[in-house]
Amino acid sequence: MSLVYFLFAQTLLFAIPLMIVALGGMFSERSGVVNLALEGIMIIGGFSGVFFMHYMQENDIMHGMPLLFLSLLIAGVVGLLFSLLHAFAAINLRADQTISGTALNMLAPAIGIFIAKAVQDGSQNVSFTNEFRITKVPVLGDIPVLGDLFFKNCYVTTFLAIAILLISAYFLLKTRTGLHIRACGENPQAADAAGISVYKTRYLGVILSGILGGMGGLIYIIPISTEFTCSVDGYGFLALAVLIFGNYSPYRIAGAAFFFGITKTLAYTYNSVPFLAALKLPDTVYKLIPYIATLILLAFTSKNSAAPKADGIPYDKSKR
């Protein structure tokens, strides 16, 4: 049973950031703006959060959960500001959204490396101390099965992500603003005729993707490393695959993220699984599992994709 607990905990570490970033992408795409800049937003958000942690810990100013929550806030705010560049290009300038997203993906690591080298005498790696893992949640950790799965050796970001999932689903599906976002992604002309500001609504969608993307970048880094090298290993692009596989729906995105989390877990922990270890296959085979699974699933599911009809199409009020 300990192997099951171990694999489940590892799966959560991979699935949680994927889910948060994909939910961010969902808001942008459902409002009608393709956001290929998720990779760059994760990098710039993760960099700002880690850089803040590094400064606070090195100068012994702040530690523990207050530092984690404040770092997440900073990562979200910086992700928001960075996403505004994409929003301005896509909404105001009506630029090609693929090109503007790609440009931001290239810009983000360059900014991070430049700042890190300028501040740290030429070193581009920003280190921090991981003091955020919770060994056991009091009382809840004693619950049979669930206590071992969720409340031992865990991170508070797991529970934060579940809350974000529930709030995102309610916001998008049950509120008036969520309805406006969906309307602008499906039929912006009709939304405009109904008195909805398409430009403001699309800005809101991109801003939400920036906040969640920036936070997702930091959440990805904390459990797996104690230094940031201005890379999130393609997780932003994988989040786009999760978004498509999840059919732009909050709960399906959560399921898709968990599936991809399992494939990533098997790719990195196959030596701990007796059956897989006995196969004695090369490391490369296991590390290819997440990407091969992504290609296969997208090939079979893309035909039934429920992408918003106006996704990626700049809105021109004069052509209504």
C-alpha atoms as a printed R data frame, in Angstrom:
    type eleno elety resid chain resno       x      y       z
1   ATOM     1    CA   MET     A     1   0.000  0.000   0.000
2   ATOM     2    CA   SER     A     2   2.920  2.345   0.608
3   ATOM     3    CA   LEU     A     3   3.739  2.188  -3.123
4   ATOM     4    CA   VAL     A     4   0.191  3.353  -3.950
5   ATOM     5    CA   TYR     A     5   0.515  6.266  -1.522
6   ATOM     6    CA   PHE     A     6   3.893  7.186  -2.974
7   ATOM     7    CA   LEU     A     7   2.661  7.132  -6.593
8   ATOM     8    CA   PHE     A     8  -0.471  9.106  -5.684
9   ATOM     9    CA   ALA     A     9   1.583 11.785  -3.908
10  ATOM    10    CA   GLN     A    10   3.947 12.062  -6.868
11  ATOM    11    CA   THR     A    11   1.013 12.265  -9.281
12  ATOM    12    CA   LEU     A    12  -0.427 15.190  -7.332
13  ATOM    13    CA   LEU     A    13   2.893 17.043  -7.542
14  ATOM    14    CA   PHE     A    14   2.792 16.839 -11.339
15  ATOM    15    CA   ALA     A    15  -0.980 17.211 -11.815
16  ATOM    16    CA   ILE     A    16  -1.651 20.229  -9.567
17  ATOM    17    CA   PRO     A    17   0.394 22.842 -11.491
18  ATOM    18    CA   LEU     A    18  -0.867 21.429 -14.795
19  ATOM    19    CA   MET     A    19  -4.454 21.843 -13.645
20  ATOM    20    CA   ILE     A    20  -4.014 25.405 -12.381
21  ATOM    21    CA   VAL     A    21  -2.268 26.598 -15.548
22  ATOM    22    CA   ALA     A    22  -4.779 24.820 -17.785
23  ATOM    23    CA   LEU     A    23  -7.646 26.446 -15.861
24  ATOM    24    CA   GLY     A    24  -5.980 29.800 -16.519
25  ATOM    25    CA   GLY     A    25  -5.756 28.974 -20.207
26  ATOM    26    CA   MET     A    26  -9.429 27.990 -20.127
27  ATOM    27    CA   PHE     A    27 -10.528 31.497 -19.109
28  ATOM    28    CA   SER     A    28  -8.497 33.082 -21.882
29  ATOM    29    CA   GLU     A    29  -9.683 30.666 -24.579
30  ATOM    30    CA   ARG     A    30 -13.311 30.727 -23.452
31  ATOM    31    CA   SER     A    31 -13.215 34.521 -23.806
32  ATOM    32    CA   GLY     A    32 -11.897 34.160 -27.365
33  ATOM    33    CA   VAL     A    33  -8.147 34.715 -26.983
34  ATOM    34    CA   VAL     A    34  -5.727 31.874 -27.715
35  ATOM    35    CA   ASN     A    35  -3.027 31.968 -25.052
36  ATOM    36    CA   LEU     A    36   0.083 30.142 -26.212
37  ATOM    37    CA   ALA     A    37   2.077 32.268 -23.780
38  ATOM    38    CA   LEU     A    38   1.315 29.995 -20.813
39  ATOM    39    CA   GLU     A    39   4.880 28.653 -20.840
40  ATOM    40    CA   GLY     A    40   6.306 32.173 -20.622
41  ATOM    41    CA   ILE     A    41   3.793 33.231 -17.983
42  ATOM    42    CA   MET     A    42   4.744 30.210 -15.854
43  ATOM    43    CA   ILE     A    43   8.424 31.087 -16.173
44  ATOM    44    CA   ILE     A    44   8.065 34.754 -15.292
45  ATOM    45    CA   GLY     A    45   5.656 33.989 -12.422
46  ATOM    46    CA   GLY     A    46   7.868 31.217 -11.073
47  ATOM    47    CA   PHE     A    47  10.961 33.389 -11.348
48  ATOM    48    CA   SER     A    48   9.412 36.320  -9.490
49  ATOM    49    CA   GLY     A    49   8.079 34.066  -6.718
50  ATOM    50    CA   VAL     A    50  11.379 32.222  -6.249
51  ATOM    51    CA   PHE     A    51  13.370 35.442  -6.418
52  ATOM    52    CA   PHE     A    52  11.196 36.929  -3.663
53  ATOM    53    CA   MET     A    53  11.639 33.780  -1.545
54  ATOM    54    CA   HIS     A    54  15.384 33.897  -2.046
55  ATOM    55    CA   TYR     A    55  15.594 37.506  -0.890
56  ATOM    56    CA   MET     A    56  13.353 36.992   2.148
57  ATOM    57    CA   GLN     A    57  15.081 33.819   3.321
58  ATOM    58    CA   GLU     A    58  18.612 35.082   2.716
59  ATOM    59    CA   ASN     A    59  17.971 38.215   4.761
60  ATOM    60    CA   ASP     A    60  15.952 36.314   7.396
61  ATOM    61    CA   ILE     A    61  12.931 38.589   6.939
62  ATOM    62    CA   MET     A    62  10.138 36.055   6.491
63  ATOM    63    CA   HIS     A    63   9.708 32.271   6.570
64  ATOM    64    CA   GLY     A    64   7.075 29.536   6.496
65  ATOM    65    CA   MET     A    65   3.530 29.729   5.205
66  ATOM    66    CA   PRO     A    66   3.303 33.556   5.211
67  ATOM    67    CA   LEU     A    67   6.291 33.598   2.853
68  ATOM    68    CA   LEU     A    68   4.717 30.933   0.616
69  ATOM    69    CA   PHE     A    69   1.381 32.748   0.317
70  ATOM    70    CA   LEU     A    70   3.042 36.119  -0.300
71  ATOM    71    CA   SER     A    71   5.298 34.543  -2.953
72  ATOM    72    CA   LEU     A    72   2.244 33.022  -4.647
73  ATOM    73    CA   LEU     A    73   0.595 36.445  -4.625
74  ATOM    74    CA   ILE     A    74   3.653 38.040  -6.221
75  ATOM    75    CA   ALA     A    75   3.870 35.261  -8.830
76  ATOM    76    CA   GLY     A    76   0.203 35.810  -9.690
77  ATOM    77    CA   VAL     A    77   0.551 39.589  -9.951
78  ATOM    78    CA   VAL     A    78   3.653 39.365 -12.144
79  ATOM    79    CA   GLY     A    79   1.906 36.754 -14.311
80  ATOM    80    CA   LEU     A    80  -1.022 39.169 -14.625
81  ATOM    81    CA   LEU     A    81   1.219 42.052 -15.720
82  ATOM    82    CA   PHE     A    82   3.060 39.844 -18.205
83  ATOM    83    CA   SER     A    83  -0.204 38.541 -19.682
84  ATOM    84    CA   LEU     A    84  -1.319 42.126 -20.320
85  ATOM    85    CA   LEU     A    85   1.278 42.282 -23.104
86  ATOM    86    CA   HIS     A    86  -0.478 39.393 -24.828
87  ATOM    87    CA   ALA     A    87  -3.896 40.924 -24.175
88  ATOM    88    CA   PHE     A    88  -2.878 44.277 -25.650
89  ATOM    89    CA   ALA     A    89  -1.393 42.636 -28.761
90  ATOM    90    CA   ALA     A    90  -4.337 40.267 -29.268
91  ATOM    91    CA   ILE     A    91  -7.236 42.576 -28.382
92  ATOM    92    CA   ASN     A    92  -6.168 46.149 -29.140
93  ATOM    93    CA   LEU     A    93  -3.666 45.558 -31.944
94  ATOM    94    CA   ARG     A    94  -5.541 42.508 -33.340
95  ATOM    95    CA   ALA     A    95  -2.161 40.836 -33.803
96  ATOM    96    CA   ASP     A    96  -1.719 37.179 -34.648
97  ATOM    97    CA   GLN     A    97  -2.246 35.545 -31.255
98  ATOM    98    CA   THR     A    98   0.061 32.644 -32.051
99  ATOM    99    CA   ILE     A    99   2.952 34.975 -32.794
100 ATOM   100    CA   SER     A   100   2.432 37.198 -29.757
101 ATOM   101    CA   GLY     A   101   2.203 34.149 -27.491
102 ATOM   102    CA   THR     A   102   5.378 32.666 -28.957
103 ATOM   103    CA   ALA     A   103   7.186 35.988 -28.538
104 ATOM   104    CA   LEU     A   104   6.300 36.086 -24.830
105 ATOM   105    CA   ASN     A   105   7.503 32.500 -24.409
106 ATOM   106    CA   MET     A   106  10.888 33.572 -25.755
107 ATOM   107    CA   LEU     A   107  10.942 36.830 -23.798
108 ATOM   108    CA   ALA     A   108  10.204 35.398 -20.331
109 ATOM   109    CA   PRO     A   109  13.352 33.254 -19.817
110 ATOM   110    CA   ALA     A   110  15.496 36.038 -21.266
111 ATOM   111    CA   ILE     A   111  14.129 38.522 -18.726
112 ATOM   112    CA   GLY     A   112  14.603 36.072 -15.853
113 ATOM   113    CA   ILE     A   113  18.183 35.188 -16.792
114 ATOM   114    CA   PHE     A   114  19.088 38.852 -17.332
115 ATOM   115    CA   ILE     A   115  17.760 39.920 -13.932
116 ATOM   116    CA   ALA     A   116  19.262 36.937 -12.104
117 ATOM   117    CA   LYS     A   117  22.719 37.503 -13.617
118 ATOM   118    CA   ALA     A   118  22.584 41.231 -12.992
119 ATOM   119    CA   VAL     A   119  21.678 40.809  -9.312
120 ATOM   120    CA   GLN     A   120  23.717 37.673  -8.497
121 ATOM   121    CA   ASP     A   121  27.099 38.522 -10.035
122 ATOM   122    CA   GLY     A   122  26.648 36.407 -13.144
123 ATOM   123    CA   SER     A   123  24.773 33.403 -11.708
124 ATOM   124    CA   GLN     A   124  21.448 32.688 -13.392
125 ATOM   125    CA   ASN     A   125  20.219 30.072 -10.886
126 ATOM   126    CA   VAL     A   126  18.056 31.450  -8.081
127 ATOM   127    CA   SER     A   127  18.034 29.201  -5.008
128 ATOM   128    CA   PHE     A   128  15.618 28.939  -2.109
129 ATOM   129    CA   THR     A   129  15.046 26.712   0.917
130 ATOM   130    CA   ASN     A   130  12.065 24.397   0.703
131 ATOM   131    CA   GLU     A   131  10.476 24.799   4.130
132 ATOM   132    CA   PHE     A   132   6.902 24.367   2.966
133 ATOM   133    CA   ARG     A   133   6.323 20.610   3.028
134 ATOM   134    CA   ILE     A   134   3.807 19.580   5.691
135 ATOM   135    CA   THR     A   135   4.815 16.314   7.373
136 ATOM   136    CA   LYS     A   136   1.346 15.672   8.752
137 ATOM   137    CA   VAL     A   137  -1.839 17.732   9.048
138 ATOM   138    CA   PRO     A   138  -3.107 17.480  12.656
139 ATOM   139    CA   VAL     A   139  -6.242 15.324  13.101
140 ATOM   140    CA   LEU     A   140  -6.860 14.975   9.335
141 ATOM   141    CA   GLY     A   141  -3.625 13.020   8.951
142 ATOM   142    CA   ASP     A   142  -5.037 10.289  11.217
143 ATOM   143    CA   ILE     A   143  -7.994  9.534   8.919
144 ATOM   144    CA   PRO     A   144  -7.573  6.032   7.466
145 ATOM   145    CA   VAL     A   145  -6.505  5.976   3.790
146 ATOM   146    CA   LEU     A   146  -7.432  9.630   3.122
147 ATOM   147    CA   GLY     A   147  -4.970 10.786   5.746
148 ATOM   148    CA   ASP     A   148  -2.115  8.972   4.002
149 ATOM   149    CA   LEU     A   149  -3.235 10.106   0.545
150 ATOM   150    CA   PHE     A   150  -3.845 13.805   1.147
151 ATOM   151    CA   PHE     A   151  -2.677 14.930   4.584
152 ATOM   152    CA   LYS     A   152   0.833 13.508   5.019
153 ATOM   153    CA   ASN     A   153   3.969 14.812   3.306
154 ATOM   154    CA   CYS     A   154   1.827 17.263   1.387
155 ATOM   155    CA   TYR     A   155   1.865 20.906   0.323
156 ATOM   156    CA   VAL     A   156  -0.772 23.504   1.086
157 ATOM   157    CA   THR     A   157  -0.797 24.289  -2.636
158 ATOM   158    CA   THR     A   158  -2.689 21.026  -3.213
159 ATOM   159    CA   PHE     A   159  -5.652 22.270  -1.177
160 ATOM   160    CA   LEU     A   160  -5.333 25.730  -2.713
161 ATOM   161    CA   ALA     A   161  -5.548 24.143  -6.179
162 ATOM   162    CA   ILE     A   162  -8.708 22.213  -5.259
163 ATOM   163    CA   ALA     A   163 -10.266 25.470  -4.029
164 ATOM   164    CA   ILE     A   164  -9.248 27.214  -7.279
165 ATOM   165    CA   LEU     A   165 -10.854 24.403  -9.283
166 ATOM   166    CA   LEU     A   166 -14.181 24.703  -7.434
167 ATOM   167    CA   ILE     A   167 -14.185 28.517  -7.594
168 ATOM   168    CA   SER     A   168 -13.258 28.489 -11.297
169 ATOM   169    CA   ALA     A   169 -16.059 26.056 -12.134
170 ATOM   170    CA   TYR     A   170 -18.619 28.090 -10.209
171 ATOM   171    CA   PHE     A   171 -17.378 31.388 -11.636
172 ATOM   172    CA   LEU     A   172 -17.397 30.215 -15.256
173 ATOM   173    CA   LEU     A   173 -20.596 28.168 -15.217
174 ATOM   174    CA   LYS     A   174 -22.817 29.869 -12.646
175 ATOM   175    CA   THR     A   175 -22.082 33.598 -12.573
176 ATOM   176    CA   ARG     A   176 -23.100 36.409 -14.909
177 ATOM   177    CA   THR     A   177 -19.467 37.360 -15.595
178 ATOM   178    CA   GLY     A   178 -18.697 33.735 -16.441
179 ATOM   179    CA   LEU     A   179 -21.597 33.766 -18.889
180 ATOM   180    CA   HIS     A   180 -20.177 36.928 -20.477
181 ATOM   181    CA   ILE     A   181 -16.788 35.221 -20.898
182 ATOM   182    CA   ARG     A   182 -18.382 32.230 -22.601
183 ATOM   183    CA   ALA     A   183 -20.519 34.464 -24.821
184 ATOM   184    CA   CYS     A   184 -17.499 36.461 -26.007
185 ATOM   185    CA   GLY     A   185 -15.733 33.244 -26.962
186 ATOM   186    CA   GLU     A   186 -18.685 31.798 -28.852
187 ATOM   187    CA   ASN     A   187 -20.320 34.789 -30.506
188 ATOM   188    CA   PRO     A   188 -18.737 38.161 -29.712
189 ATOM   189    CA   GLN     A   189 -21.045 40.015 -32.118
190 ATOM   190    CA   ALA     A   190 -24.138 38.787 -30.281
191 ATOM   191    CA   ALA     A   191 -22.496 39.528 -26.930
192 ATOM   192    CA   ASP     A   192 -21.727 43.074 -28.044
193 ATOM   193    CA   ALA     A   193 -25.302 43.532 -29.240
194 ATOM   194    CA   ALA     A   194 -26.484 42.436 -25.785
195 ATOM   195    CA   GLY     A   195 -24.442 45.209 -24.179
196 ATOM   196    CA   ILE     A   196 -21.413 43.157 -23.118
197 ATOM   197    CA   SER     A   197 -18.023 44.823 -23.582
198 ATOM   198    CA   VAL     A   198 -16.137 42.232 -25.619
199 ATOM   199    CA   TYR     A   199 -12.793 43.989 -25.176
200 ATOM   200    CA   LYS     A   200 -13.071 44.255 -21.372
201 ATOM   201    CA   THR     A   201 -14.335 40.695 -21.052
202 ATOM   202    CA   ARG     A   202 -11.479 39.334 -23.147
203 ATOM   203    CA   TYR     A   203  -9.030 41.337 -21.062
204 ATOM   204    CA   LEU     A   204 -10.521 39.704 -17.970
205 ATOM   205    CA   GLY     A   205 -10.078 36.243 -19.492
206 ATOM   206    CA   VAL     A   206  -6.417 36.867 -20.324
207 ATOM   207    CA   ILE     A   207  -5.766 38.457 -16.912
208 ATOM   208    CA   LEU     A   208  -7.173 35.403 -15.123
209 ATOM   209    CA   SER     A   209  -4.942 33.184 -17.236
210 ATOM   210    CA   GLY     A   210  -1.967 35.346 -16.233
211 ATOM   211    CA   ILE     A   211  -2.734 35.105 -12.517
212 ATOM   212    CA   LEU     A   212  -3.231 31.336 -12.545
213 ATOM   213    CA   GLY     A   213  -0.308 30.774 -14.945
214 ATOM   214    CA   GLY     A   214   2.061 32.765 -12.737
215 ATOM   215    CA   MET     A   215   0.957 30.931  -9.604
216 ATOM   216    CA   GLY     A   216   1.185 27.607 -11.453
217 ATOM   217    CA   GLY     A   217   4.801 28.355 -12.324
218 ATOM   218    CA   LEU     A   218   5.759 28.726  -8.672
219 ATOM   219    CA   ILE     A   219   3.654 25.745  -7.568
220 ATOM   220    CA   TYR     A   220   5.453 23.612 -10.157
221 ATOM   221    CA   ILE     A   221   8.911 24.570  -8.912
222 ATOM   222    CA   ILE     A   222   8.561 24.284  -5.125
223 ATOM   223    CA   PRO     A   223   8.244 20.473  -4.716
224 ATOM   224    CA   ILE     A   224  10.760 19.441  -7.387
225 ATOM   225    CA   SER     A   225  13.781 21.712  -6.891
226 ATOM   226    CA   THR     A   226  15.434 24.231  -4.593
227 ATOM   227    CA   GLU     A   227  16.632 26.504  -7.377
228 ATOM   228    CA   PHE     A   228  15.078 28.018 -10.458
229 ATOM   229    CA   THR     A   229  16.846 28.019 -13.818
230 ATOM   230    CA   CYS     A   230  14.240 30.023 -15.769
231 ATOM   231    CA   SER     A   231  12.655 26.881 -17.212
232 ATOM   232    CA   VAL     A   232   9.466 24.937 -16.475
233 ATOM   233    CA   ASP     A   233  10.367 22.021 -18.773
234 ATOM   234    CA   GLY     A   234   7.585 22.611 -21.276
235 ATOM   235    CA   TYR     A   235   4.825 22.439 -18.665
236 ATOM   236    CA   GLY     A   236   3.053 25.434 -20.195
237 ATOM   237    CA   PHE     A   237   2.722 23.597 -23.500
238 ATOM   238    CA   LEU     A   238   1.619 20.430 -21.717
239 ATOM   239    CA   ALA     A   239  -1.042 22.517 -19.947
240 ATOM   240    CA   LEU     A   240  -2.359 23.516 -23.374
241 ATOM   241    CA   ALA     A   241  -2.682 19.814 -24.228
242 ATOM   242    CA   VAL     A   242  -4.516 19.263 -20.932
243 ATOM   243    CA   LEU     A   243  -6.818 22.158 -21.791
244 ATOM   244    CA   ILE     A   244  -7.710 20.662 -25.183
245 ATOM   245    CA   PHE     A   245  -8.029 17.118 -23.825
246 ATOM   246    CA   GLY     A   246 -10.169 18.506 -21.026
247 ATOM   247    CA   ASN     A   247 -12.488 20.052 -23.618
248 ATOM   248    CA   TYR     A   248 -12.236 23.553 -22.089
249 ATOM   249    CA   SER     A   249 -14.337 22.415 -19.108
250 ATOM   250    CA   PRO     A   250 -13.099 22.816 -15.497
251 ATOM   251    CA   TYR     A   251 -13.778 19.340 -14.163
252 ATOM   252    CA   ARG     A   252 -12.633 17.594 -17.339
253 ATOM   253    CA   ILE     A   253  -9.441 19.629 -17.177
254 ATOM   254    CA   ALA     A   254  -8.915 18.336 -13.632
255 ATOM   255    CA   GLY     A   255  -9.347 14.748 -14.868
256 ATOM   256    CA   ALA     A   256  -6.994 15.330 -17.802
257 ATOM   257    CA   ALA     A   257  -4.362 16.872 -15.522
258 ATOM   258    CA   PHE     A   258  -4.539 13.864 -13.218
259 ATOM   259    CA   PHE     A   259  -4.089 11.522 -16.184
260 ATOM   260    CA   PHE     A   260  -1.024 13.400 -17.427
261 ATOM   261    CA   GLY     A   261   0.239 13.507 -13.852
262 ATOM   262    CA   ILE     A   262   0.146  9.694 -13.768
263 ATOM   263    CA   THR     A   263   2.133  9.445 -17.005
264 ATOM   264    CA   LYS     A   264   4.750 11.896 -15.688
265 ATOM   265    CA   THR     A   265   4.948  9.956 -12.427
266 ATOM   266    CA   LEU     A   266   5.550  6.657 -14.229
267 ATOM   267    CA   ALA     A   267   8.196  8.336 -16.370
268 ATOM   268    CA   TYR     A   268  10.209  9.465 -13.342
269 ATOM   269    CA   THR     A   269   9.513  6.737 -10.772
270 ATOM   270    CA   TYR     A   270   9.436  3.557 -12.867
271 ATOM   271    CA   ASN     A   271  12.328  2.137 -10.857
272 ATOM   272    CA   SER     A   272  10.031  2.111  -7.810
273 ATOM   273    CA   VAL     A   273   7.362  0.055  -9.598
274 ATOM   274    CA   PRO     A   274   8.429 -3.627  -9.598
275 ATOM   275    CA   PHE     A   275   6.544 -4.492 -12.797
276 ATOM   276    CA   LEU     A   276   8.067 -1.611 -14.802
277 ATOM   277    CA   ALA     A   277  11.539 -2.073 -13.324
278 ATOM   278    CA   ALA     A   278  11.480 -5.756 -14.346
279 ATOM   279    CA   LEU     A   279  10.966 -4.788 -17.996
280 ATOM   280    CA   LYS     A   280  14.483 -3.276 -18.056
281 ATOM   281    CA   LEU     A   281  13.614 -0.834 -20.824
282 ATOM   282    CA   PRO     A   282  15.882  2.183 -21.490
283 ATOM   283    CA   ASP     A   283  15.176  5.351 -19.483
284 ATOM   284    CA   THR     A   284  14.251  7.177 -22.668
285 ATOM   285    CA   VAL     A   285  11.257  4.901 -23.253
286 ATOM   286    CA   TYR     A   286   9.685  5.844 -19.926
287 ATOM   287    CA   LYS     A   287  10.466  9.536 -20.304
288 ATOM   288    CA   LEU     A   288   8.700  9.541 -23.654
289 ATOM   289    CA   ILE     A   289   5.470  8.180 -22.116
290 ATOM   290    CA   PRO     A   290   3.851 11.596 -21.294
291 ATOM   291    CA   TYR     A   291   4.564 13.031 -24.724
292 ATOM   292    CA   ILE     A   292   3.476  9.937 -26.663
293 ATOM   293    CA   ALA     A   293   0.297  9.773 -24.577
294 ATOM   294    CA   THR     A   294  -0.296 13.461 -25.345
295 ATOM   295    CA   LEU     A   295   0.042 12.933 -29.100
296 ATOM   296    CA   ILE     A   296  -2.190  9.858 -29.129
297 ATOM   297    CA   LEU     A   297  -4.941 11.416 -27.035
298 ATOM   298    CA   LEU     A   298  -4.955 14.674 -28.990
299 ATOM   299    CA   ALA     A   299  -5.096 12.743 -32.255
300 ATOM   300    CA   PHE     A   300  -8.239 10.902 -31.116
301 ATOM   301    CA   THR     A   301  -9.951 13.697 -29.187
302 ATOM   302    CA   SER     A   302  -9.221 16.817 -31.259
303 ATOM   303    CA   LYS     A   303 -12.087 16.001 -33.668
304 ATOM   304    CA   ASN     A   304 -14.568 16.275 -30.805
305 ATOM   305    CA   SER     A   305 -12.977 19.377 -29.331
306 ATOM   306    CA   ALA     A   306 -15.432 21.907 -27.905
307 ATOM   307    CA   ALA     A   307 -13.193 24.890 -28.587
308 ATOM   308    CA   PRO     A   308 -15.062 28.221 -28.528
309 ATOM   309    CA   LYS     A   309 -16.159 29.170 -32.041
310 ATOM   310    CA   ALA     A   310 -14.553 32.619 -31.916
311 ATOM   311    CA   ASP     A   311 -11.364 31.407 -30.238
312 ATOM   312    CA   GLY     A   312  -8.356 33.158 -31.765
313 ATOM   313    CA   ILE     A   313 -10.418 35.493 -33.952
314 ATOM   314    CA   PRO     A   314  -9.754 39.195 -33.179
315 ATOM   315    CA   TYR     A   315 -12.958 41.128 -32.577
316 ATOM   316    CA   ASP     A   316 -13.564 44.208 -34.690
317 ATOM   317    CA   LYS     A   317 -16.495 46.248 -33.420
318 ATOM   318    CA   SER     A   318 -16.873 48.048 -36.764
319 ATOM   319    CA   LYS     A   319 -17.629 44.724 -38.506
320 ATOM   320    CA   ARG     A   320 -20.515 43.780 -36.234
